[in-house]
PDB file of C-alpha atoms in Angstrom:
ATOM      1  CA  GLY W   1      -3.179   3.435  17.106  1.00  0.00           C
ATOM      2  CA  ASP W   2      -3.189   0.246  14.754  1.00  0.00           C
ATOM      3  CA  SER W   3      -0.701  -1.898  13.548  1.00  0.00           C
ATOM      4  CA  VAL W   4       0.876  -4.220  11.580  1.00  0.00           C
ATOM      5  CA  THR W   5       4.237  -6.123  12.598  1.00  0.00           C
ATOM      6  CA  GLN W   6       6.272  -8.550   9.521  1.00  0.00           C
ATOM      7  CA  LYS W   7       8.918  -9.839  11.496  1.00  0.00           C
ATOM      8  CA  GLU W   8      10.528 -10.812   8.690  1.00  0.00           C
ATOM      9  CA  GLY W   9      12.376  -8.903   6.453  1.00  0.00           C
ATOM     10  CA  LEU W  10      14.127 -11.512   4.048  1.00  0.00           C
ATOM     11  CA  VAL W  11      12.979 -15.072   3.423  1.00  0.00           C
ATOM     12  CA  THR W  12      15.009 -17.310   1.578  1.00  0.00           C
ATOM     13  CA  LEU W  13      14.150 -20.017  -0.358  1.00  0.00           C
ATOM     14  CA  THR W  14      14.658 -23.396  -2.067  1.00  0.00           C
ATOM     15  CA  GLU W  15      11.662 -24.111  -5.548  1.00  0.00           C
ATOM     16  CA  GLY W  16       8.952 -26.569  -4.054  1.00  0.00           C
ATOM     17  CA  LEU W  17       9.112 -25.769  -0.351  1.00  0.00           C
ATOM     18  CA  PRO W  18       6.133 -24.229   1.409  1.00  0.00           C
ATOM     19  CA  VAL W  19       5.745 -20.991   1.730  1.00  0.00           C
ATOM     20  CA  MET W  20       4.774 -19.006   4.963  1.00  0.00           C
ATOM     21  CA  LEU W  21       5.498 -15.527   5.871  1.00  0.00           C
ATOM     22  CA  ASN W  22       4.001 -14.300   9.159  1.00  0.00           C
ATOM     23  CA  CYS W  23       1.838 -10.968   9.488  1.00  0.00           C
ATOM     24  CA  THR W  24       0.191 -10.112  13.162  1.00  0.00           C
ATOM     25  CA  TYR W  25      -1.351  -6.996  14.205  1.00  0.00           C
ATOM     26  CA  GLN W  26      -3.277  -4.609  16.989  1.00  0.00           C
ATOM     27  CA  THR W  27      -5.726  -2.941  16.087  1.00  0.00           C
ATOM     28  CA  ILE W  28      -8.770  -1.205  18.229  1.00  0.00           C
ATOM     29  CA  TYR W  29     -11.363  -2.134  15.929  1.00  0.00           C
ATOM     30  CA  SER W  30     -13.518  -5.534  16.090  1.00  0.00           C
ATOM     31  CA  ASN W  31     -14.588  -5.010  12.031  1.00  0.00           C
ATOM     32  CA  ALA W  32     -10.472  -4.854  11.176  1.00  0.00           C
ATOM     33  CA  PHE W  33      -9.983  -6.499   7.405  1.00  0.00           C
ATOM     34  CA  LEU W  34      -6.346  -7.804   7.019  1.00  0.00           C
ATOM     35  CA  PHE W  35      -4.552  -7.565   2.750  1.00  0.00           C
ATOM     36  CA  TRP W  36      -1.633  -8.963   1.731  1.00  0.00           C
ATOM     37  CA  TYR W  37      -0.431  -7.367  -1.397  1.00  0.00           C
ATOM     38  CA  VAL W  38       2.505  -7.792  -3.553  1.00  0.00           C
ATOM     39  CA  HIS W  39       4.699  -5.865  -5.206  1.00  0.00           C
ATOM     40  CA  TYR W  40       6.788  -7.311  -8.418  1.00  0.00           C
ATOM     41  CA  LEU W  41       9.772  -5.600  -9.130  1.00  0.00           C
ATOM     42  CA  ASN W  42       8.754  -2.807 -11.745  1.00  0.00           C
ATOM     43  CA  GLU W  43       5.299  -2.542 -11.631  1.00  0.00           C
ATOM     44  CA  SER W  44       2.625  -1.650  -8.785  1.00  0.00           C
ATOM     45  CA  PRO W  45       1.602  -3.353  -5.479  1.00  0.00           C
ATOM     46  CA  ARG W  46      -1.483  -4.818  -6.060  1.00  0.00           C
ATOM     47  CA  LEU W  47      -3.764  -6.926  -3.574  1.00  0.00           C
ATOM     48  CA  LEU W  48      -3.505 -10.749  -3.153  1.00  0.00           C
ATOM     49  CA  LEU W  49      -5.290 -11.421  -0.619  1.00  0.00           C
ATOM     50  CA  LYS W  50      -8.192 -10.263   1.630  1.00  0.00           C
ATOM     51  CA  SER W  51      -9.385 -11.624   4.701  1.00  0.00           C
ATOM     52  CA  SER W  52     -12.786 -13.180   5.446  1.00  0.00           C
ATOM     53  CA  THR W  53     -14.425 -13.661   8.736  1.00  0.00           C
ATOM     54  CA  ASP W  54     -12.871 -14.749  11.659  1.00  0.00           C
ATOM     55  CA  ASN W  55     -10.922 -18.465  11.262  1.00  0.00           C
ATOM     56  CA  LYS W  56     -12.020 -18.445   7.342  1.00  0.00           C
ATOM     57  CA  ARG W  57      -9.524 -18.822   4.634  1.00  0.00           C
ATOM     58  CA  THR W  58      -9.334 -17.533   2.136  1.00  0.00           C
ATOM     59  CA  GLU W  59      -7.421 -18.557  -1.208  1.00  0.00           C
ATOM     60  CA  HIS W  60      -5.876 -17.055  -4.274  1.00  0.00           C
ATOM     61  CA  GLN W  61      -3.122 -17.978  -6.700  1.00  0.00           C
ATOM     62  CA  GLY W  62      -2.050 -20.380  -4.875  1.00  0.00           C
ATOM     63  CA  PHE W  63      -1.894 -18.567  -2.026  1.00  0.00           C
ATOM     64  CA  HIS W  64      -4.006 -18.895   1.251  1.00  0.00           C
ATOM     65  CA  ALA W  65      -4.375 -17.001   4.746  1.00  0.00           C
ATOM     66  CA  THR W  66      -6.379 -17.810   7.654  1.00  0.00           C
ATOM     67  CA  LEU W  67      -7.631 -14.647   9.819  1.00  0.00           C
ATOM     68  CA  HIS W  68      -6.644 -15.852  13.651  1.00  0.00           C
ATOM     69  CA  LYS W  69      -8.811 -13.212  15.390  1.00  0.00           C
ATOM     70  CA  SER W  70      -7.566 -14.823  18.677  1.00  0.00           C
ATOM     71  CA  SER W  71      -3.812 -14.515  18.137  1.00  0.00           C
ATOM     72  CA  SER W  72      -4.285 -11.631  15.841  1.00  0.00           C
ATOM     73  CA  SER W  73      -2.670 -13.248  13.020  1.00  0.00           C
ATOM     74  CA  PHE W  74      -3.350 -12.959   8.983  1.00  0.00           C
ATOM     75  CA  HIS W  75       0.108 -15.470   7.759  1.00  0.00           C
ATOM     76  CA  LEU W  76       0.415 -15.928   4.093  1.00  0.00           C
ATOM     77  CA  GLN W  77       0.569 -19.493   3.060  1.00  0.00           C
ATOM     78  CA  LYS W  78       1.676 -21.176  -0.224  1.00  0.00           C
ATOM     79  CA  SER W  79       2.109 -25.602  -0.467  1.00  0.00           C
ATOM     80  CA  SER W  80       5.025 -24.764  -2.992  1.00  0.00           C
ATOM     81  CA  ALA W  81       7.134 -22.114  -3.954  1.00  0.00           C
ATOM     82  CA  GLN W  82       8.120 -21.068  -7.769  1.00  0.00           C
ATOM     83  CA  LEU W  83      10.747 -19.196  -9.047  1.00  0.00           C
ATOM     84  CA  SER W  84       8.036 -16.562 -10.233  1.00  0.00           C
ATOM     85  CA  ASP W  85       6.401 -15.887  -6.790  1.00  0.00           C
ATOM     86  CA  SER W  86       9.705 -14.073  -6.020  1.00  0.00           C
ATOM     87  CA  ALA W  87       7.988 -10.598  -4.593  1.00  0.00           C
ATOM     88  CA  LEU W  88       7.774  -8.391  -2.158  1.00  0.00           C
ATOM     89  CA  TYR W  89       4.657  -8.730   0.171  1.00  0.00           C
ATOM     90  CA  TYR W  90       2.911  -6.659   2.108  1.00  0.00           C
ATOM     91  CA  CYS W  91       0.142  -7.126   5.177  1.00  0.00           C
ATOM     92  CA  ALA W  92      -1.937  -4.602   5.622  1.00  0.00           C
ATOM     93  CA  LEU W  93      -5.002  -3.485   7.952  1.00  0.00           C
ATOM     94  CA  SER W  94      -7.869  -1.631   7.192  1.00  0.00           C
ATOM     95  CA  ASP W  95     -11.033  -1.468   8.817  1.00  0.00           C
ATOM     96  CA  ASN W  96     -14.590   0.271   7.342  1.00  0.00           C
ATOM     97  CA  ASN W  97     -13.449   3.763   7.459  1.00  0.00           C
ATOM     98  CA  ASN W  98      -9.768   4.363   7.865  1.00  0.00           C
ATOM     99  CA  ALA W  99      -7.178   4.028   4.923  1.00  0.00           C
ATOM    100  CA  PRO W 100      -4.871   0.453   4.776  1.00  0.00           C
ATOM    101  CA  ARG W 101      -1.734   0.781   7.136  1.00  0.00           C
ATOM    102  CA  PHE W 102       1.166  -1.634   5.815  1.00  0.00           C
ATOM    103  CA  GLY W 103       3.325  -3.434   7.505  1.00  0.00           C
ATOM    104  CA  ALA W 104       7.151  -3.264   7.029  1.00  0.00           C
ATOM    105  CA  GLY W 105       6.964  -5.378   3.752  1.00  0.00           C
ATOM    106  CA  THR W 106       8.954  -9.492   3.682  1.00  0.00           C
ATOM    107  CA  LYS W 107      11.690  -9.623   0.763  1.00  0.00           C
ATOM    108  CA  LEU W 108      10.796 -13.703  -0.631  1.00  0.00           C
ATOM    109  CA  SER W 109      13.140 -14.475  -2.771  1.00  0.00           C
ATOM    110  CA  VAL W 110      12.915 -18.182  -4.581  1.00  0.00           C
ATOM    111  CA  LYS W 111      16.140 -19.837  -5.823  1.00  0.00           C
ATOM    112  CA  PRO W 112      16.171 -22.894  -8.002  1.00  0.00           C
TER     113      PRO W 112
ATOM    114  CA  GLY K   1      -7.002  -5.119 -14.962  1.00  0.00           C
ATOM    115  CA  PRO K   2      -7.864  -1.727 -13.597  1.00  0.00           C
ATOM    116  CA  LYS K   3      -4.734   0.734 -13.958  1.00  0.00           C
ATOM    117  CA  VAL K   4      -3.639   3.996 -11.611  1.00  0.00           C
ATOM    118  CA  LEU K   5      -0.968   6.240 -13.951  1.00  0.00           C
ATOM    119  CA  GLN K   6       1.689   8.303 -12.087  1.00  0.00           C
ATOM    120  CA  ILE K   7       3.493  10.444 -14.024  1.00  0.00           C
ATOM    121  CA  PRO K   8       5.869  11.240 -13.932  1.00  0.00           C
ATOM    122  CA  SER K   9       8.323   7.857 -13.139  1.00  0.00           C
ATOM    123  CA  HIS K  10      11.213  10.146 -11.598  1.00  0.00           C
ATOM    124  CA  GLN K  11      11.636  13.746 -10.114  1.00  0.00           C
ATOM    125  CA  ILE K  12      14.486  15.278  -9.942  1.00  0.00           C
ATOM    126  CA  ILE K  13      14.365  18.691  -8.169  1.00  0.00           C
ATOM    127  CA  ASP K  14      16.081  21.046  -5.946  1.00  0.00           C
ATOM    128  CA  MET K  15      15.886  21.279  -2.198  1.00  0.00           C
ATOM    129  CA  GLY K  16      12.600  24.825  -1.292  1.00  0.00           C
ATOM    130  CA  GLN K  17      11.263  24.072  -4.872  1.00  0.00           C
ATOM    131  CA  MET K  18       8.175  22.948  -5.599  1.00  0.00           C
ATOM    132  CA  VAL K  19       7.295  19.639  -6.618  1.00  0.00           C
ATOM    133  CA  THR K  20       3.482  18.301  -7.926  1.00  0.00           C
ATOM    134  CA  LEU K  21       3.196  14.499  -8.028  1.00  0.00           C
ATOM    135  CA  ASN K  22       0.495  13.825 -10.973  1.00  0.00           C
ATOM    136  CA  CYS K  23      -2.163  10.157 -10.755  1.00  0.00           C
ATOM    137  CA  ASP K  24      -4.765   9.369 -12.846  1.00  0.00           C
ATOM    138  CA  PRO K  25      -6.943   6.927 -11.056  1.00  0.00           C
ATOM    139  CA  VAL K  26      -9.155   3.979 -11.886  1.00  0.00           C
ATOM    140  CA  SER K  27     -11.798   6.013 -13.970  1.00  0.00           C
ATOM    141  CA  ASN K  28     -15.289   5.242 -11.660  1.00  0.00           C
ATOM    142  CA  HIS K  29     -13.079   4.948  -8.023  1.00  0.00           C
ATOM    143  CA  LEU K  30     -14.080   7.529  -5.701  1.00  0.00           C
ATOM    144  CA  TYR K  31     -11.490   7.304  -3.137  1.00  0.00           C
ATOM    145  CA  PHE K  32      -7.880   8.144  -3.238  1.00  0.00           C
ATOM    146  CA  TYR K  33      -5.062   8.223  -1.776  1.00  0.00           C
ATOM    147  CA  TRP K  34      -0.637   8.679  -1.501  1.00  0.00           C
ATOM    148  CA  TYR K  35       1.642   6.842   0.293  1.00  0.00           C
ATOM    149  CA  LYS K  36       5.312   7.356   0.756  1.00  0.00           C
ATOM    150  CA  GLN K  37       7.744   4.539   1.085  1.00  0.00           C
ATOM    151  CA  ILE K  38      10.999   6.047   2.292  1.00  0.00           C
ATOM    152  CA  LEU K  39      13.785   3.649   0.061  1.00  0.00           C
ATOM    153  CA  GLY K  40      14.140   0.239   2.439  1.00  0.00           C
ATOM    154  CA  GLN K  41      11.165   1.175   4.871  1.00  0.00           C
ATOM    155  CA  GLN K  42       7.661   0.471   4.489  1.00  0.00           C
ATOM    156  CA  MET K  43       4.628   1.562   2.976  1.00  0.00           C
ATOM    157  CA  GLU K  44       3.448   5.107   4.995  1.00  0.00           C
ATOM    158  CA  PHE K  45      -0.155   6.497   4.643  1.00  0.00           C
ATOM    159  CA  LEU K  46       0.107  10.662   3.799  1.00  0.00           C
ATOM    160  CA  VAL K  47      -3.702  10.976   3.034  1.00  0.00           C
ATOM    161  CA  ASN K  48      -7.281   9.942   2.066  1.00  0.00           C
ATOM    162  CA  PHE K  49      -9.198  11.933  -0.596  1.00  0.00           C
ATOM    163  CA  TYR K  50     -12.802  12.195  -1.375  1.00  0.00           C
ATOM    164  CA  ASN K  51     -14.933  14.307  -2.742  1.00  0.00           C
ATOM    165  CA  GLY K  52     -12.978  17.243  -2.804  1.00  0.00           C
ATOM    166  CA  LYS K  53     -11.867  16.679   0.763  1.00  0.00           C
ATOM    167  CA  VAL K  54      -9.254  15.463   2.541  1.00  0.00           C
ATOM    168  CA  MET K  55     -10.936  12.768   5.120  1.00  0.00           C
ATOM    169  CA  GLU K  56      -7.973  11.520   7.020  1.00  0.00           C
ATOM    170  CA  LYS K  57      -4.226  12.210   7.309  1.00  0.00           C
ATOM    171  CA  SER K  58      -1.551  11.446   8.583  1.00  0.00           C
ATOM    172  CA  LYS K  59       1.016  12.891  10.602  1.00  0.00           C
ATOM    173  CA  LEU K  60       3.278  12.480   7.985  1.00  0.00           C
ATOM    174  CA  PHE K  61       1.082  15.101   5.646  1.00  0.00           C
ATOM    175  CA  LYS K  62       2.857  17.988   6.656  1.00  0.00           C
ATOM    176  CA  ASP K  63       2.011  21.665   5.904  1.00  0.00           C
ATOM    177  CA  GLN K  64       3.818  22.213   2.913  1.00  0.00           C
ATOM    178  CA  PHE K  65       1.506  19.304   1.442  1.00  0.00           C
ATOM    179  CA  SER K  66      -1.237  19.416  -0.025  1.00  0.00           C
ATOM    180  CA  VAL K  67      -3.841  17.170  -2.835  1.00  0.00           C
ATOM    181  CA  GLU K  68      -6.625  17.924  -4.673  1.00  0.00           C
ATOM    182  CA  ARG K  69      -8.204  16.584  -8.038  1.00  0.00           C
ATOM    183  CA  PRO K  70      -9.734  19.334 -10.071  1.00  0.00           C
ATOM    184  CA  ASP K  71     -12.817  19.206 -12.021  1.00  0.00           C
ATOM    185  CA  GLY K  72     -12.277  15.193 -12.101  1.00  0.00           C
ATOM    186  CA  SER K  73      -8.245  15.663 -14.157  1.00  0.00           C
ATOM    187  CA  TYR K  74      -5.216  14.238 -12.401  1.00  0.00           C
ATOM    188  CA  PHE K  75      -4.842  13.302  -8.375  1.00  0.00           C
ATOM    189  CA  THR K  76      -2.068  15.548  -7.447  1.00  0.00           C
ATOM    190  CA  LEU K  77      -0.144  16.037  -4.644  1.00  0.00           C
ATOM    191  CA  LYS K  78       1.730  18.931  -4.669  1.00  0.00           C
ATOM    192  CA  ILE K  79       5.117  19.863  -1.872  1.00  0.00           C
ATOM    193  CA  GLN K  80       5.836  23.153  -1.528  1.00  0.00           C
ATOM    194  CA  PRO K  81       8.425  23.837  -0.265  1.00  0.00           C
ATOM    195  CA  THR K  82      10.195  20.548  -0.991  1.00  0.00           C
ATOM    196  CA  ALA K  83      12.724  19.158   2.043  1.00  0.00           C
ATOM    197  CA  LEU K  84      15.661  16.696   2.270  1.00  0.00           C
ATOM    198  CA  GLU K  85      13.797  13.900   3.927  1.00  0.00           C
ATOM    199  CA  ASP K  86      10.646  14.400   0.933  1.00  0.00           C
ATOM    200  CA  SER K  87      12.971  12.102  -0.750  1.00  0.00           C
ATOM    201  CA  ALA K  88      11.072   8.821  -1.203  1.00  0.00           C
ATOM    202  CA  VAL K  89       8.479   7.068  -3.620  1.00  0.00           C
ATOM    203  CA  TYR K  90       5.111   7.997  -3.772  1.00  0.00           C
ATOM    204  CA  PHE K  91       2.167   5.781  -4.735  1.00  0.00           C
ATOM    205  CA  CYS K  92      -0.805   7.036  -5.994  1.00  0.00           C
ATOM    206  CA  ALA K  93      -4.079   4.674  -5.130  1.00  0.00           C
ATOM    207  CA  SER K  94      -7.734   4.847  -5.572  1.00  0.00           C
ATOM    208  CA  SER K  95     -10.801   2.373  -4.688  1.00  0.00           C
ATOM    209  CA  PRO K  96     -14.298   2.186  -5.603  1.00  0.00           C
ATOM    210  CA  ASP K  97     -15.484   2.231  -2.148  1.00  0.00           C
ATOM    211  CA  ARG K  98     -15.208   1.164   1.528  1.00  0.00           C
ATOM    212  CA  GLY K  99     -15.231  -1.303   3.648  1.00  0.00           C
ATOM    213  CA  PRO K 100     -13.235  -3.406   3.058  1.00  0.00           C
ATOM    214  CA  ILE K 101     -11.045  -0.865   1.615  1.00  0.00           C
ATOM    215  CA  THR K 102      -9.401  -2.579  -1.655  1.00  0.00           C
ATOM    216  CA  LEU K 103      -5.971  -0.563  -3.331  1.00  0.00           C
ATOM    217  CA  TYR K 104      -5.389  -0.375  -6.591  1.00  0.00           C
ATOM    218  CA  PHE K 105      -2.096   1.136  -6.921  1.00  0.00           C
ATOM    219  CA  GLY K 106       0.081   2.815  -9.079  1.00  0.00           C
ATOM    220  CA  ALA K 107       3.939   2.251 -10.506  1.00  0.00           C
ATOM    221  CA  GLY K 108       4.877   5.562  -7.921  1.00  0.00           C
ATOM    222  CA  THR K 109       7.288   8.191  -8.322  1.00  0.00           C
ATOM    223  CA  ARG K 110      10.125   8.390  -7.644  1.00  0.00           C
ATOM    224  CA  LEU K 111      10.860  12.366  -5.909  1.00  0.00           C
ATOM    225  CA  SER K 112      14.796  13.057  -5.455  1.00  0.00           C
ATOM    226  CA  VAL K 113      15.197  16.127  -3.243  1.00  0.00           C
ATOM    227  CA  LEU K 114      18.632  17.546  -3.858  1.00  0.00           C
TER     228      LEU K 114
END
């Protein structure tokens, strides 16, 4: 079945450094969509980004990701981490009909 | 943005009892979901509900689980009877449509089965 892999459980960065959170996936569906959800403490998880077409970059709130079907990846990036970016980040996979399946999540901790 | 409300935020019950978790989805959304997250583990899909029916469920959606949304009121997850391994945070989500499915989450209900 479908699966999403987020290898890093915890990423600790100093403010101002670039962010890269890894996400790879496996699916039998050719029309799969990838998502990044962010979960701040004491809030609801919410959508941060969703994939567009193959090799096209999508951006939102300073974060960006590019779907690469050739490598089954959808890594999340940001040029400069801010303290307020500290949160849990989930990569998720869905096709048009099935509910999204989530990766294990990566906790991003940004230090001054 | 659109809000999904979950009531209560925390529920403590004794093993074997019945529990109902309530979710007030975004008003014009048609698709409803429950996810389960055991502490320190990933968020796992339980069930997808549309037009009064279960559309999709995972192997975690045991026979003791049921969902309904009577007359457009709360979307509920009922567990009867509960077991110790049901202790987790249960997230409700809704989406307006499919293709691709964008989920709007509630803040979760923490269920503690003693």
